[in-house]
Amino acid sequence: MLIKITAIATLLLTSSISFASPSSPLKTATFEQLAQQQAQTAPLQIIDCRNSNFYNGWPEAQQQNGGHIAGAVNIDANWLKTLDTAAFQTLLRDKHLKSDLPTYLYCSADKAQQLTTALQNQGYHSLTTIDQPLNDYHGKLIALPHFQQLVPASWLNDLITGKHPRYAPKHGYKVVEVEWGPPAKYLLDHIPGALYVNTNTIESKPWWNKVNNQALAQVIANLGIRYDTTVILYARNNMSAARFANFLMYAGVKDVRLLNGGWTAWSNADYPTEHLPNYNKTPVAFGKKIPVNPQYLIDTAQVKALLRKPVNQQSVVSVRTWPEYIGETSGYDYIKPKGRIEGAKWGHAGSDSYHMQDYLNPDQTMKSGNEITAQWAKWNIKPDQDVAFFCGTGWRASEAFFFAHILGWKNISVYDGGWYQWSANKNNPIAEGTITPASVH
């Protein structure tokens, strides 16, 4: 028993960042002092250690405006609970933070102290905490253009408990969990009031494209959704929710929202759940002819037409792993051909076809818009272009598409057939092998 206890203790000590007392007293400053330092030529760095929803643009309680200070990177101090030392070091590298630069942090005092301690343990010595609420900051805060469409779990909890939160729906709402297959996990636990959509009802064989418009309209009607209904989607892995979001936007639903962090965010917040299924009893008329926005989904012929445009005017974006992009693997056991659409740019993804780490924070919320934009820009994927995202069959591409929408990108779409449909036709041009970002500029 002693051996087991010792092993468990060792595991706990190595599985998360230490919260030991800081090696030196915390330095504090005001936003005015930060502004004075920014006005000088010496470089500094700023960390917003609040929840990513506040960073994106959601106002905190008793605060009129949300968003972040220009140039600030987001590291929610709560992420430390799930990061080991190696993962934290990787996070700091990904944020391009340097231990020898003066570093300013702003968030609540307890969170600032936790992150300060963790940074000191990584060799950061010039650390200063802003000891004022963000309401006292008089500069312009930066918010994502459509941050309201990416909702916090706290906002959704307020909504379903009747508290009338800011940016509440104007014409009724539906909460929908979206998963592949029968509702096994949904029946164990789901967000109160949530309906359920099996992706088999919105995708069709052989390529797992969107079902025909009549079938899609029937699914939407059965959920009780009109074009002016606010629809809040979530999943255990938000890729499937984003897939349905793309279809609903294509159909013409004006207000489609995604729970930031999906089921993980709801579960981490320990909000109430239920297990009895919910059904919409009476189908409703959509109120518009579907599709209202056909441009959000494109086919193979449209991809080919897009690729004929100059490279600086278009991006066909492969939201797949690097091994998939260069042709080392197809990424799926049911897709045999390997490679990429010839002319496609790499849009990043994750470790495999079921993960999107390059787009997500450690708590599964959307990564900083600046970081996503930067990883796209490196591959000449820019907001003024005509941009089509694809993956294997559309799920990862839909999440990238929805994040681009949150960022305010206009001319965006999902190539519905993806690599599966493209690669099935040997006449479609494909490419393999490593290339550099410079090759797509």
Coordinates of C-alpha atoms in Angstrom, one line a residue:
M1 CA 0.0 0.0 0.0
L2 CA 2.9 2.4 0.9
I3 CA 4.4 1.8 -2.6
K4 CA 1.1 2.5 -4.3
I5 CA 0.6 5.8 -2.3
T6 CA 4.2 6.9 -3.0
A7 CA 3.6 6.2 -6.8
I8 CA 0.4 8.2 -6.8
A9 CA 2.0 11.1 -5.0
T10 CA 4.9 11.1 -7.5
L11 CA 2.4 11.1 -10.4
L12 CA 0.5 14.0 -8.9
L13 CA 3.7 16.0 -8.4
T14 CA 4.8 15.6 -12.0
S15 CA 1.4 15.9 -13.8
S16 CA 0.8 19.6 -13.2
I17 CA 2.5 22.9 -12.7
S18 CA 3.7 23.6 -9.2
F19 CA 1.9 26.3 -7.2
A20 CA 4.7 26.8 -4.7
S21 CA 5.2 30.3 -3.3
P22 CA 7.0 32.7 -5.6
S23 CA 10.7 33.1 -5.1
S24 CA 10.4 36.9 -4.8
P25 CA 7.6 39.3 -3.8
L26 CA 5.1 40.1 -6.6
K27 CA 5.7 43.5 -8.3
T28 CA 2.6 45.4 -9.1
A29 CA 1.8 48.3 -11.5
T30 CA -1.1 50.2 -12.9
F31 CA -2.4 50.3 -16.5
E32 CA -1.1 53.9 -16.7
Q33 CA 2.4 52.7 -15.8
L34 CA 2.1 49.9 -18.4
A35 CA 1.2 52.5 -21.0
Q36 CA 4.3 54.5 -20.0
Q37 CA 6.5 51.5 -20.5
Q38 CA 4.8 50.7 -23.8
A39 CA 5.6 54.2 -25.0
Q40 CA 9.3 53.6 -24.5
T41 CA 11.4 51.8 -27.2
A42 CA 12.4 48.9 -25.0
P43 CA 10.4 45.7 -25.8
L44 CA 8.1 44.1 -23.3
Q45 CA 5.4 41.4 -23.3
I46 CA 1.9 41.3 -21.9
I47 CA 0.0 38.2 -20.8
D48 CA -3.8 38.2 -20.4
C49 CA -4.2 35.4 -17.8
R50 CA -8.0 35.5 -17.8
N51 CA -10.5 33.1 -19.3
S52 CA -10.2 33.0 -23.1
N53 CA -13.8 34.1 -23.5
F54 CA -13.0 37.4 -21.9
Y55 CA -9.9 37.7 -24.1
N56 CA -12.1 37.1 -27.2
G57 CA -14.5 39.9 -26.3
W58 CA -17.1 38.8 -23.8
P59 CA -17.4 41.3 -21.0
E60 CA -16.7 40.2 -17.4
A61 CA -19.3 40.8 -14.7
Q62 CA -19.9 44.5 -14.0
Q63 CA -17.8 45.4 -17.1
Q64 CA -19.2 47.2 -20.1
N65 CA -16.7 46.0 -22.7
G66 CA -14.7 42.9 -23.3
G67 CA -11.6 42.0 -25.2
H68 CA -7.8 42.3 -24.6
I69 CA -5.1 44.9 -24.6
A70 CA -3.4 45.1 -28.0
G71 CA -0.4 42.8 -28.2
A72 CA -1.4 40.7 -25.2
V73 CA -1.2 36.9 -25.5
N74 CA -3.6 34.7 -23.7
I75 CA -2.6 32.2 -21.1
D76 CA -5.4 31.3 -18.7
A77 CA -3.9 30.5 -15.4
N78 CA -6.4 27.7 -15.0
W79 CA -4.7 25.8 -17.8
L80 CA -1.8 25.2 -15.3
K81 CA -4.0 22.6 -13.6
T82 CA -3.8 20.3 -16.6
L83 CA -0.3 21.1 -18.0
D84 CA 2.9 19.3 -17.0
T85 CA 6.2 21.2 -17.1
A86 CA 7.0 20.1 -20.7
A87 CA 3.6 21.1 -22.0
F88 CA 3.9 24.5 -20.3
Q89 CA 7.3 25.0 -21.8
T90 CA 5.9 24.2 -25.2
L91 CA 3.0 26.6 -24.6
L92 CA 5.4 29.4 -23.8
R93 CA 7.4 28.7 -27.0
D94 CA 4.2 28.7 -29.1
K95 CA 3.3 32.1 -27.6
H96 CA 6.8 33.3 -28.6
L97 CA 7.4 34.5 -25.0
K98 CA 11.0 35.2 -23.8
S99 CA 12.1 34.8 -20.3
D100 CA 14.5 37.8 -20.4
L101 CA 11.9 40.4 -21.4
P102 CA 9.8 42.5 -18.9
T103 CA 6.5 40.7 -18.6
Y104 CA 3.2 42.2 -17.5
L105 CA 0.2 40.1 -16.4
Y106 CA -3.4 41.1 -15.8
C107 CA -6.2 39.0 -14.3
S108 CA -7.5 38.3 -10.8
A109 CA -4.9 38.4 -8.1
D110 CA -5.0 34.7 -7.3
K111 CA -4.7 33.7 -11.0
A112 CA -1.8 36.2 -11.5
Q113 CA 0.1 34.8 -8.6
Q114 CA -0.3 31.2 -9.9
L115 CA 1.0 32.1 -13.3
T116 CA 3.8 34.3 -11.9
T117 CA 5.0 31.4 -9.8
A118 CA 4.9 29.1 -12.8
L119 CA 6.8 31.6 -15.0
Q120 CA 9.4 32.2 -12.3
N121 CA 10.1 28.5 -12.2
Q122 CA 10.8 28.8 -15.9
G123 CA 13.4 31.5 -15.4
Y124 CA 11.2 34.6 -15.9
H125 CA 12.4 37.2 -13.5
S126 CA 11.0 40.6 -14.6
L127 CA 7.3 39.9 -13.8
T128 CA 4.8 42.6 -12.9
T129 CA 1.1 42.2 -12.1
I130 CA -1.4 44.9 -13.0
D131 CA -3.4 45.4 -9.8
Q132 CA -6.4 47.0 -11.3
P133 CA -9.6 45.6 -12.9
L134 CA -9.7 45.9 -16.7
N135 CA -12.5 48.5 -16.3
D136 CA -9.7 50.9 -15.3
Y137 CA -7.9 50.5 -18.6
H138 CA -8.6 53.5 -20.8
G139 CA -7.2 52.3 -24.1
K140 CA -9.0 50.4 -26.8
L141 CA -9.7 46.7 -26.2
I142 CA -9.4 44.3 -29.1
A143 CA -12.3 41.9 -29.5
L144 CA -13.0 39.3 -32.2
P145 CA -15.5 40.6 -34.8
H146 CA -18.0 37.8 -34.1
F147 CA -17.1 36.8 -30.6
Q148 CA -20.8 36.6 -29.7
Q149 CA -21.1 33.4 -31.9
L150 CA -18.6 31.6 -29.7
V151 CA -20.3 31.4 -26.3
P152 CA -18.9 30.7 -22.8
A153 CA -20.4 27.9 -20.7
S154 CA -21.4 30.5 -18.1
W155 CA -23.4 32.5 -20.7
L156 CA -25.3 29.3 -21.8
N157 CA -26.0 28.4 -18.2
D158 CA -27.4 31.9 -17.6
L159 CA -29.5 31.6 -20.7
I160 CA -31.1 28.2 -19.9
T161 CA -31.7 29.3 -16.3
G162 CA -33.6 32.4 -17.4
K163 CA -31.2 35.1 -16.4
H164 CA -31.3 37.0 -19.7
P165 CA -27.6 37.4 -20.3
R166 CA -26.1 40.0 -22.6
Y167 CA -26.3 39.1 -26.4
A168 CA -29.3 36.9 -25.6
P169 CA -31.3 35.4 -28.6
K170 CA -34.0 37.6 -30.0
H171 CA -36.4 35.0 -31.5
G172 CA -36.1 31.9 -29.3
Y173 CA -33.3 29.4 -29.2
K174 CA -32.4 25.7 -29.4
V175 CA -29.5 23.9 -27.8
V176 CA -28.3 20.9 -29.8
E177 CA -25.7 18.3 -29.1
V178 CA -24.2 16.9 -32.3
E179 CA -22.5 13.5 -32.4
W180 CA -21.9 10.6 -34.7
G181 CA -24.2 7.6 -34.1
P182 CA -26.8 6.8 -31.5
P183 CA -27.0 9.1 -28.4
A184 CA -25.1 6.8 -26.0
K185 CA -23.2 9.6 -24.1
Y186 CA -26.1 12.0 -24.5
L187 CA -28.3 9.6 -22.6
L188 CA -25.9 9.4 -19.8
D189 CA -25.4 13.2 -19.4
H190 CA -26.2 16.3 -21.5
I191 CA -26.8 20.0 -21.1
P192 CA -30.4 20.5 -19.8
G193 CA -32.9 21.1 -22.6
A194 CA -30.4 20.0 -25.3
L195 CA -31.8 18.2 -28.4
Y196 CA -29.7 15.6 -30.2
V197 CA -28.5 15.2 -33.8
N198 CA -26.9 12.1 -35.1
T199 CA -24.5 13.2 -37.9
N200 CA -25.7 10.2 -39.9
T201 CA -28.9 12.2 -40.5
I202 CA -27.1 15.2 -42.0
E203 CA -24.4 13.4 -44.0
S204 CA -24.8 10.9 -46.8
K205 CA -22.7 8.1 -48.3
P206 CA -20.5 7.4 -50.2
W207 CA -18.5 10.6 -49.4
W208 CA -20.2 11.7 -46.2
N209 CA -21.3 14.9 -47.9
K210 CA -24.2 16.9 -46.8
V211 CA -27.6 15.2 -47.4
N212 CA -29.7 16.7 -50.1
N213 CA -31.5 20.0 -49.2
Q214 CA -34.9 18.3 -48.7
A215 CA -33.5 15.9 -46.1
L216 CA -31.5 18.7 -44.4
A217 CA -34.7 20.8 -44.3
Q218 CA -36.5 17.9 -42.6
V219 CA -33.8 17.6 -39.9
I220 CA -34.0 21.3 -39.3
A221 CA -37.8 21.3 -39.2
N222 CA -37.9 18.4 -36.7
L223 CA -35.6 20.3 -34.4
G224 CA -38.0 23.2 -34.4
I225 CA -35.5 25.6 -36.0
R226 CA -36.6 28.6 -38.2
Y227 CA -34.2 30.8 -40.1
D228 CA -34.4 33.3 -37.2
T229 CA -34.0 30.8 -34.3
T230 CA -30.7 31.1 -32.4
V231 CA -29.0 27.7 -32.4
I232 CA -26.3 26.9 -29.9
L233 CA -24.3 23.8 -30.8
Y234 CA -21.9 21.7 -28.8
A235 CA -20.3 18.2 -28.9
R236 CA -17.9 16.0 -26.9
N237 CA -15.5 17.0 -29.7
N238 CA -16.7 20.2 -31.3
M239 CA -15.8 19.2 -34.8
S240 CA -19.1 17.5 -35.2
A241 CA -20.9 20.6 -33.9
A242 CA -19.0 22.8 -36.3
R243 CA -20.0 20.5 -39.1
F244 CA -23.7 21.1 -38.4
A245 CA -23.0 24.8 -37.9
N246 CA -21.7 25.0 -41.4
F247 CA -24.8 23.2 -42.7
L248 CA -27.1 25.5 -40.7
M249 CA -25.4 28.6 -42.0
Y250 CA -25.6 27.2 -45.5
A251 CA -29.3 26.6 -45.0
G252 CA -29.8 30.2 -43.8
V253 CA -30.0 30.2 -40.0
K254 CA -29.0 33.8 -39.1
D255 CA -27.7 33.2 -35.6
V256 CA -25.6 30.0 -35.2
R257 CA -23.4 29.8 -32.1
L258 CA -20.9 27.3 -30.8
L259 CA -20.2 26.5 -27.2
N260 CA -16.6 27.5 -26.7
G261 CA -14.8 24.4 -25.5
G262 CA -17.9 22.2 -26.1
W263 CA -18.9 19.6 -23.5
T264 CA -15.5 19.9 -21.8
A265 CA -16.2 23.5 -20.9
W266 CA -19.6 22.6 -19.5
S267 CA -18.3 19.7 -17.5
N268 CA -15.2 21.6 -16.2
A269 CA -17.6 24.3 -14.9
D270 CA -19.6 21.6 -13.1
Y271 CA -22.9 23.0 -14.3
P272 CA -26.1 20.8 -14.0
T273 CA -26.7 18.0 -16.5
E274 CA -29.7 15.7 -17.3
H275 CA -30.1 12.3 -18.8
L276 CA -33.6 12.2 -20.1
P277 CA -33.8 12.9 -23.9
N278 CA -35.4 16.0 -25.3
Y279 CA -37.5 16.1 -28.4
N280 CA -39.1 18.9 -30.4
K281 CA -42.7 17.8 -30.6
T282 CA -43.9 19.9 -33.5
P283 CA -41.9 20.5 -36.7
V284 CA -41.8 24.1 -37.9
A285 CA -41.5 25.7 -41.3
F286 CA -38.0 27.2 -41.9
G287 CA -39.4 30.4 -43.3
K288 CA -36.8 30.7 -46.1
K289 CA -36.0 28.6 -49.2
I290 CA -33.0 26.4 -48.5
P291 CA -30.2 27.2 -49.2
V292 CA -30.0 30.9 -48.4
N293 CA -26.2 30.9 -48.3
P294 CA -25.1 28.3 -50.9
Q295 CA -21.6 29.8 -51.0
Y296 CA -20.7 28.2 -47.6
L297 CA -20.4 24.8 -49.2
I298 CA -18.6 24.1 -52.5
D299 CA -18.1 21.0 -54.7
T300 CA -15.1 19.6 -56.7
A301 CA -15.8 21.7 -59.8
Q302 CA -15.8 24.9 -57.7
V303 CA -12.5 23.9 -56.0
K304 CA -10.9 23.5 -59.5
A305 CA -12.2 26.9 -60.5
L306 CA -10.8 28.4 -57.3
L307 CA -7.4 26.9 -57.9
R308 CA -7.3 28.6 -61.3
K309 CA -7.2 32.0 -59.6
P310 CA -3.9 33.6 -58.8
V311 CA -2.4 32.2 -55.6
N312 CA -2.7 35.5 -53.8
Q313 CA -6.4 35.7 -54.5
Q314 CA -7.4 32.2 -53.3
S315 CA -6.6 29.6 -50.7
V316 CA -7.7 26.0 -50.9
V317 CA -6.8 25.0 -47.3
S318 CA -5.9 21.5 -46.2
V319 CA -7.0 21.3 -42.5
R320 CA -5.1 18.0 -42.0
T321 CA -2.1 16.8 -40.2
W322 CA 1.4 17.4 -41.7
P323 CA 1.8 13.7 -42.5
E324 CA -1.5 13.8 -44.3
Y325 CA -0.6 16.9 -46.2
I326 CA 2.7 15.6 -47.5
G327 CA 1.3 12.2 -48.3
E328 CA 2.8 9.9 -45.6
T329 CA -0.7 8.8 -44.5
S330 CA -4.3 9.3 -45.7
G331 CA -5.4 9.8 -42.1
Y332 CA -8.3 7.4 -42.3
D333 CA -8.6 3.6 -42.5
Y334 CA -11.3 3.9 -45.1
I335 CA -9.4 6.4 -47.4
K336 CA -6.6 4.7 -49.2
P337 CA -5.0 7.4 -51.5
K338 CA -2.4 9.7 -49.9
G339 CA -1.4 13.2 -50.7
R340 CA -3.1 16.6 -51.1
I341 CA -5.0 18.5 -53.6
E342 CA -2.4 20.0 -55.9
G343 CA -2.1 23.7 -55.1
A344 CA -3.6 23.3 -51.6
K345 CA -2.0 25.3 -48.8
W346 CA -1.4 23.8 -45.3
G347 CA -3.9 25.1 -42.7
H348 CA -2.6 23.1 -39.7
A349 CA -4.8 20.7 -37.7
G350 CA -3.6 18.5 -34.9
S351 CA -2.1 15.1 -34.0
D352 CA -4.5 13.0 -36.1
S353 CA -7.8 13.2 -37.9
Y354 CA -9.7 13.4 -34.7
H355 CA -7.9 16.3 -33.0
M356 CA -7.4 20.0 -33.7
Q357 CA -4.7 21.0 -31.2
D358 CA -3.3 23.7 -33.6
Y359 CA -6.6 25.5 -33.2
L360 CA -7.4 24.9 -29.5
N361 CA -6.2 26.0 -26.1
P362 CA -5.4 23.3 -23.4
D363 CA -9.1 23.6 -22.2
Q364 CA -10.4 22.9 -25.7
T365 CA -11.5 26.5 -26.3
M366 CA -10.6 28.4 -29.4
K367 CA -7.0 29.5 -29.6
S368 CA -6.2 33.2 -29.8
G369 CA -7.4 34.7 -33.1
N370 CA -3.9 36.2 -33.6
E371 CA -2.3 32.8 -33.4
I372 CA -4.7 31.2 -35.8
T373 CA -4.3 34.1 -38.2
A374 CA -0.5 33.9 -38.0
Q375 CA -0.3 30.2 -38.7
W376 CA -2.5 30.7 -41.8
A377 CA -0.7 33.8 -42.9
K378 CA 2.6 31.9 -43.0
W379 CA 1.1 29.7 -45.7
N380 CA -0.4 32.8 -47.6
I381 CA -3.9 32.1 -46.3
K382 CA -5.4 35.6 -45.8
P383 CA -8.7 37.2 -45.0
D384 CA -9.0 39.1 -48.3
Q385 CA -8.8 35.9 -50.3
D386 CA -11.5 33.5 -51.4
V387 CA -10.8 30.7 -48.9
A388 CA -12.1 27.1 -49.0
F389 CA -11.3 24.7 -46.2
F390 CA -11.2 20.9 -46.6
C391 CA -10.0 17.9 -44.6
G392 CA -10.9 14.2 -45.0
T393 CA -14.7 14.5 -45.0
G394 CA -15.4 17.9 -43.6
W395 CA -15.4 17.9 -39.8
R396 CA -12.0 19.5 -39.2
A397 CA -12.5 21.8 -42.1
S398 CA -15.9 23.0 -40.6
E399 CA -14.2 23.9 -37.3
A400 CA -11.6 25.9 -39.1
F401 CA -14.4 27.5 -41.2
F402 CA -16.3 28.5 -38.1
F403 CA -13.3 30.0 -36.4
A404 CA -12.6 32.0 -39.6
H405 CA -16.2 33.2 -39.3
I406 CA -15.6 34.3 -35.7
L407 CA -12.5 36.2 -36.9
G408 CA -14.7 38.1 -39.4
W409 CA -13.5 36.5 -42.6
K410 CA -16.0 36.9 -45.4
N411 CA -15.4 34.8 -48.4
I412 CA -15.1 31.4 -46.7
S413 CA -16.5 27.9 -47.5
V414 CA -16.1 24.2 -46.8
Y415 CA -15.2 21.8 -49.7
D416 CA -17.8 19.2 -48.7
G417 CA -16.3 16.2 -50.5
G418 CA -12.8 16.8 -49.1
W419 CA -9.8 14.6 -49.7
Y420 CA -12.1 11.5 -49.7
Q421 CA -14.0 12.6 -52.8
W422 CA -11.1 14.4 -54.6
S423 CA -8.7 11.5 -54.3
A424 CA -11.3 8.9 -55.5
N425 CA -11.1 10.3 -59.0
K426 CA -7.7 9.6 -60.5
N427 CA -8.1 12.4 -62.9
N428 CA -8.0 15.0 -60.1
P429 CA -4.5 16.4 -59.7
I430 CA -2.7 15.5 -56.4
A431 CA 0.7 16.3 -54.9
E432 CA 2.9 14.6 -52.4
G433 CA 6.1 15.5 -50.6
T434 CA 7.4 18.3 -48.3
I435 CA 7.1 21.9 -49.4
T436 CA 7.8 25.1 -47.6
P437 CA 5.4 28.0 -47.0
A438 CA 7.5 30.1 -49.5
S439 CA 6.2 27.7 -52.2
V440 CA 2.6 29.0 -51.8
H441 CA 3.3 32.8 -51.9

